mmCIF file of C-alpha atoms in Angstrom:
data_model
loop_
_atom_site.group_PDB
_atom_site.id
_atom_site.type_symbol
_atom_site.label_atom_id
_atom_site.label_comp_id
_atom_site.label_asym_id
_atom_site.label_seq_id
_atom_site.Cartn_x
_atom_site.Cartn_y
_atom_site.Cartn_z
ATOM 1 C CA UNK A 1 5.957 4.044 9.693
ATOM 2 C CA UNK A 2 3.663 1.090 10.239
ATOM 3 C CA UNK A 3 1.182 -0.028 7.631
ATOM 4 C CA UNK A 4 -1.937 -2.135 7.862
ATOM 5 C CA UNK A 5 -3.379 -4.234 5.076
ATOM 6 C CA UNK A 6 -6.317 -6.313 4.031
ATOM 7 C CA UNK A 7 -6.897 -8.446 0.965
ATOM 8 C CA UNK A 8 -9.983 -8.217 -1.206
ATOM 9 C CA UNK A 9 -11.203 -10.236 -4.176
ATOM 10 C CA UNK A 10 -11.784 -8.405 -7.459
ATOM 11 C CA UNK A 11 -12.401 -9.173 -11.134
ATOM 12 C CA UNK A 12 -8.643 -8.701 -11.709
ATOM 13 C CA UNK A 13 -7.584 -11.058 -8.905
ATOM 14 C CA UNK A 14 -6.940 -10.549 -5.220
ATOM 15 C CA UNK A 15 -5.834 -7.031 -4.321
ATOM 16 C CA UNK A 16 -3.825 -6.187 -1.209
ATOM 17 C CA UNK A 17 -4.906 -2.805 0.147
ATOM 18 C CA UNK A 18 -2.310 -1.068 2.323
ATOM 19 C CA UNK A 19 -2.845 2.007 4.504
ATOM 20 C CA UNK A 20 -0.892 4.226 6.841
ATOM 21 C CA UNK A 21 -2.661 6.172 9.562
ATOM 22 C CA UNK A 22 -3.143 9.028 7.035
ATOM 23 C CA UNK A 23 -4.458 7.287 3.938
ATOM 24 C CA UNK A 24 -4.379 4.477 1.421
ATOM 25 C CA UNK A 25 -0.731 3.894 0.483
ATOM 26 C CA UNK A 26 -0.907 0.985 -1.944
ATOM 27 C CA UNK A 27 -3.046 -1.397 -3.925
ATOM 28 C CA UNK A 28 -0.864 -4.387 -4.699
ATOM 29 C CA UNK A 29 -1.655 -6.960 -7.367
ATOM 30 C CA UNK A 30 -1.892 -10.672 -6.667
ATOM 31 C CA UNK A 31 1.320 -11.371 -8.599
ATOM 32 C CA UNK A 32 2.954 -8.006 -7.951
ATOM 33 C CA UNK A 33 6.726 -7.796 -8.066
ATOM 34 C CA UNK A 34 8.044 -7.364 -4.514
ATOM 35 C CA UNK A 35 10.396 -4.661 -5.851
ATOM 36 C CA UNK A 36 7.710 -2.466 -7.428
ATOM 37 C CA UNK A 37 6.418 -0.743 -4.266
ATOM 38 C CA UNK A 38 8.589 -0.327 -1.180
ATOM 39 C CA UNK A 39 6.774 0.105 2.127
ATOM 40 C CA UNK A 40 7.634 -0.691 5.729
ATOM 41 C CA UNK A 41 6.359 -3.397 8.029
ATOM 42 C CA UNK A 42 2.707 -4.374 7.654
ATOM 43 C CA UNK A 43 0.141 -5.970 9.921
ATOM 44 C CA UNK A 44 -3.212 -7.313 8.817
ATOM 45 C CA UNK A 45 -6.224 -5.295 9.967
ATOM 46 C CA UNK A 46 -9.516 -6.189 8.282
ATOM 47 C CA UNK A 47 -11.330 -3.462 10.230
ATOM 48 C CA UNK A 48 -9.074 -0.490 9.455
ATOM 49 C CA UNK A 49 -11.531 2.273 8.433
ATOM 50 C CA UNK A 50 -9.389 3.489 5.514
ATOM 51 C CA UNK A 51 -9.072 -0.062 4.156
ATOM 52 C CA UNK A 52 -12.782 -0.785 4.660
ATOM 53 C CA UNK A 53 -13.691 2.400 2.767
ATOM 54 C CA UNK A 54 -11.164 1.666 0.014
ATOM 55 C CA UNK A 55 -12.647 -1.797 -0.443
ATOM 56 C CA UNK A 56 -16.172 -0.376 -0.541
ATOM 57 C CA UNK A 57 -15.202 2.136 -3.218
ATOM 58 C CA UNK A 58 -13.225 -0.359 -5.324
ATOM 59 C CA UNK A 59 -16.123 -2.827 -5.166
ATOM 60 C CA UNK A 60 -18.520 -0.073 -6.299
ATOM 61 C CA UNK A 61 -16.113 0.856 -9.122
ATOM 62 C CA UNK A 62 -16.078 -2.724 -10.436
ATOM 63 C CA UNK A 63 -19.877 -2.870 -10.127
ATOM 64 C CA UNK A 64 -20.146 0.204 -12.381
ATOM 65 C CA UNK A 65 -21.525 2.347 -9.543
ATOM 66 C CA UNK A 66 -18.551 4.649 -8.884
ATOM 67 C CA UNK A 67 -16.555 6.865 -11.225
ATOM 68 C CA UNK A 68 -14.630 8.971 -8.710
ATOM 69 C CA UNK A 69 -12.745 7.788 -5.624
ATOM 70 C CA UNK A 70 -12.700 9.826 -2.418
ATOM 71 C CA UNK A 71 -10.693 7.623 -0.056
ATOM 72 C CA UNK A 72 -7.712 9.579 1.373
ATOM 73 C CA UNK A 73 -4.415 8.753 -0.337
ATOM 74 C CA UNK A 74 -0.840 8.883 0.913
ATOM 75 C CA UNK A 75 1.782 8.467 -1.788
ATOM 76 C CA UNK A 76 5.374 7.551 -0.952
ATOM 77 C CA UNK A 77 7.952 8.236 -3.653
ATOM 78 C CA UNK A 78 10.236 10.853 -5.127
ATOM 79 C CA UNK A 79 8.980 14.342 -5.921
ATOM 80 C CA UNK A 80 9.019 13.478 -9.635
ATOM 81 C CA UNK A 81 7.027 10.274 -9.063
ATOM 82 C CA UNK A 82 4.514 12.151 -6.930
ATOM 83 C CA UNK A 83 4.068 14.745 -9.693
ATOM 84 C CA UNK A 84 3.320 11.959 -12.184
ATOM 85 C CA UNK A 85 0.920 10.246 -9.790
ATOM 86 C CA UNK A 86 -0.848 13.557 -9.125
ATOM 87 C CA UNK A 87 -1.243 13.970 -12.891
ATOM 88 C CA UNK A 88 -2.810 10.505 -13.098
ATOM 89 C CA UNK A 89 -5.507 11.664 -10.696
ATOM 90 C CA UNK A 90 -6.534 14.359 -13.195
ATOM 91 C CA UNK A 91 -7.293 11.930 -16.049
ATOM 92 C CA UNK A 92 -11.091 11.801 -16.296
ATOM 93 C CA UNK A 93 -12.902 8.486 -15.905
ATOM 94 C CA UNK A 94 -13.025 6.643 -19.218
ATOM 95 C CA UNK A 95 -10.373 8.783 -20.927
ATOM 96 C CA UNK A 96 -6.736 8.053 -21.676
ATOM 97 C CA UNK A 97 -3.520 10.042 -21.940
ATOM 98 C CA UNK A 98 -0.149 9.207 -23.467
ATOM 99 C CA UNK A 99 3.110 9.244 -21.553
ATOM 100 C CA UNK A 100 4.091 12.318 -23.570
ATOM 101 C CA UNK A 101 0.900 14.132 -22.612
ATOM 102 C CA UNK A 102 1.585 13.438 -18.933
ATOM 103 C CA UNK A 103 5.197 14.624 -19.370
ATOM 104 C CA UNK A 104 3.965 17.888 -20.885
ATOM 105 C CA UNK A 105 1.317 18.274 -18.168
ATOM 106 C CA UNK A 106 3.943 18.131 -15.409
ATOM 107 C CA UNK A 107 6.229 20.567 -17.245
ATOM 108 C CA UNK A 108 8.819 17.979 -18.317
ATOM 109 C CA UNK A 109 7.974 17.507 -22.023
ATOM 110 C CA UNK A 110 10.980 15.311 -22.867
ATOM 111 C CA UNK A 111 10.627 13.076 -19.803
ATOM 112 C CA UNK A 112 8.093 10.648 -21.274
ATOM 113 C CA UNK A 113 10.307 7.638 -20.526
ATOM 114 C CA UNK A 114 10.724 8.764 -16.914
ATOM 115 C CA UNK A 115 6.954 9.253 -16.772
ATOM 116 C CA UNK A 116 6.591 5.646 -17.936
ATOM 117 C CA UNK A 117 8.942 4.448 -15.197
ATOM 118 C CA UNK A 118 7.073 6.455 -12.536
ATOM 119 C CA UNK A 119 3.772 5.186 -13.892
ATOM 120 C CA UNK A 120 5.052 1.631 -13.464
ATOM 121 C CA UNK A 121 5.897 2.353 -9.822
ATOM 122 C CA UNK A 122 2.468 3.867 -9.062
ATOM 123 C CA UNK A 123 1.628 2.300 -5.706
ATOM 124 C CA UNK A 124 -2.105 3.034 -5.810
ATOM 125 C CA UNK A 125 -3.207 1.403 -9.062
ATOM 126 C CA UNK A 126 -6.861 1.666 -10.112
ATOM 127 C CA UNK A 127 -7.519 4.719 -7.887
ATOM 128 C CA UNK A 128 -4.538 6.641 -9.302
ATOM 129 C CA UNK A 129 -5.466 5.426 -12.777
ATOM 130 C CA UNK A 130 -2.172 4.409 -14.379
ATOM 131 C CA UNK A 131 -4.256 2.053 -16.539
ATOM 132 C CA UNK A 132 -5.466 5.190 -18.377
ATOM 133 C CA UNK A 133 -1.952 5.894 -19.684
ATOM 134 C CA UNK A 134 -1.260 4.406 -23.108
ATOM 135 C CA UNK A 135 1.354 4.611 -25.822
ATOM 136 C CA UNK A 136 1.344 7.622 -28.154
ATOM 137 C CA UNK A 137 0.074 5.354 -30.943
ATOM 138 C CA UNK A 138 -2.878 4.245 -28.798
ATOM 139 C CA UNK A 139 -1.380 0.892 -27.869
ATOM 140 C CA UNK A 140 -1.717 -0.636 -24.429
ATOM 141 C CA UNK A 141 1.682 -0.696 -22.807
ATOM 142 C CA UNK A 142 3.113 -2.194 -19.608
ATOM 143 C CA UNK A 143 0.941 -2.426 -16.511
ATOM 144 C CA UNK A 144 1.795 -3.915 -13.106
ATOM 145 C CA UNK A 145 -1.487 -5.844 -13.063
ATOM 146 C CA UNK A 146 -0.879 -7.189 -16.583
ATOM 147 C CA UNK A 147 -2.260 -6.037 -19.919
ATOM 148 C CA UNK A 148 -5.397 -8.176 -19.511
ATOM 149 C CA UNK A 149 -6.241 -6.271 -16.319
ATOM 150 C CA UNK A 150 -5.493 -2.943 -18.028
ATOM 151 C CA UNK A 151 -7.808 -3.851 -20.890
ATOM 152 C CA UNK A 152 -10.524 -4.951 -18.455
ATOM 153 C CA UNK A 153 -10.313 -1.666 -16.493
ATOM 154 C CA UNK A 154 -10.424 0.477 -19.633
ATOM 155 C CA UNK A 155 -13.312 -1.587 -21.020
ATOM 156 C CA UNK A 156 -15.241 -1.292 -17.776
ATOM 157 C CA UNK A 157 -14.888 2.501 -17.880
ATOM 158 C CA UNK A 158 -15.824 2.750 -21.584
ATOM 159 C CA UNK A 159 -18.972 0.661 -21.038
ATOM 160 C CA UNK A 160 -19.955 2.807 -18.054
ATOM 161 C CA UNK A 161 -19.798 5.937 -20.224
ATOM 162 C CA UNK A 162 -22.128 4.502 -22.889
#
């Protein structure tokens, strides 16, 4: 499968948007680990309609004008990872869930550590809101974009709800 990408500036640094012909496949962080998300060959395409729409929606999100994304998504991962990522999409804007709550939601109540690992491999950060998953004690835990970015995203959503 061939992927196209474009890079966009954001308040959390440059983001690399990656799409297949079917949907957005990744949002990669400026200092992302090359081992976190595995995709095939990529070519730059600033005019790809999926990437243009993803950038428009992400820009609106950061401007406080969008609370729900509609760009088509195409996740690549194991069935377990996909179940976790699908659960992320159900977390309402401005709310959080613990790893244990996600584990229970997907019918694997003791798999909270595996949920954490899948959360860390979420290829479509921000849109599949892994930043909304926190520790059971309410603490901010690991995030591919860094804890400062996680805190910024959560703060942006809290302020929008006020």
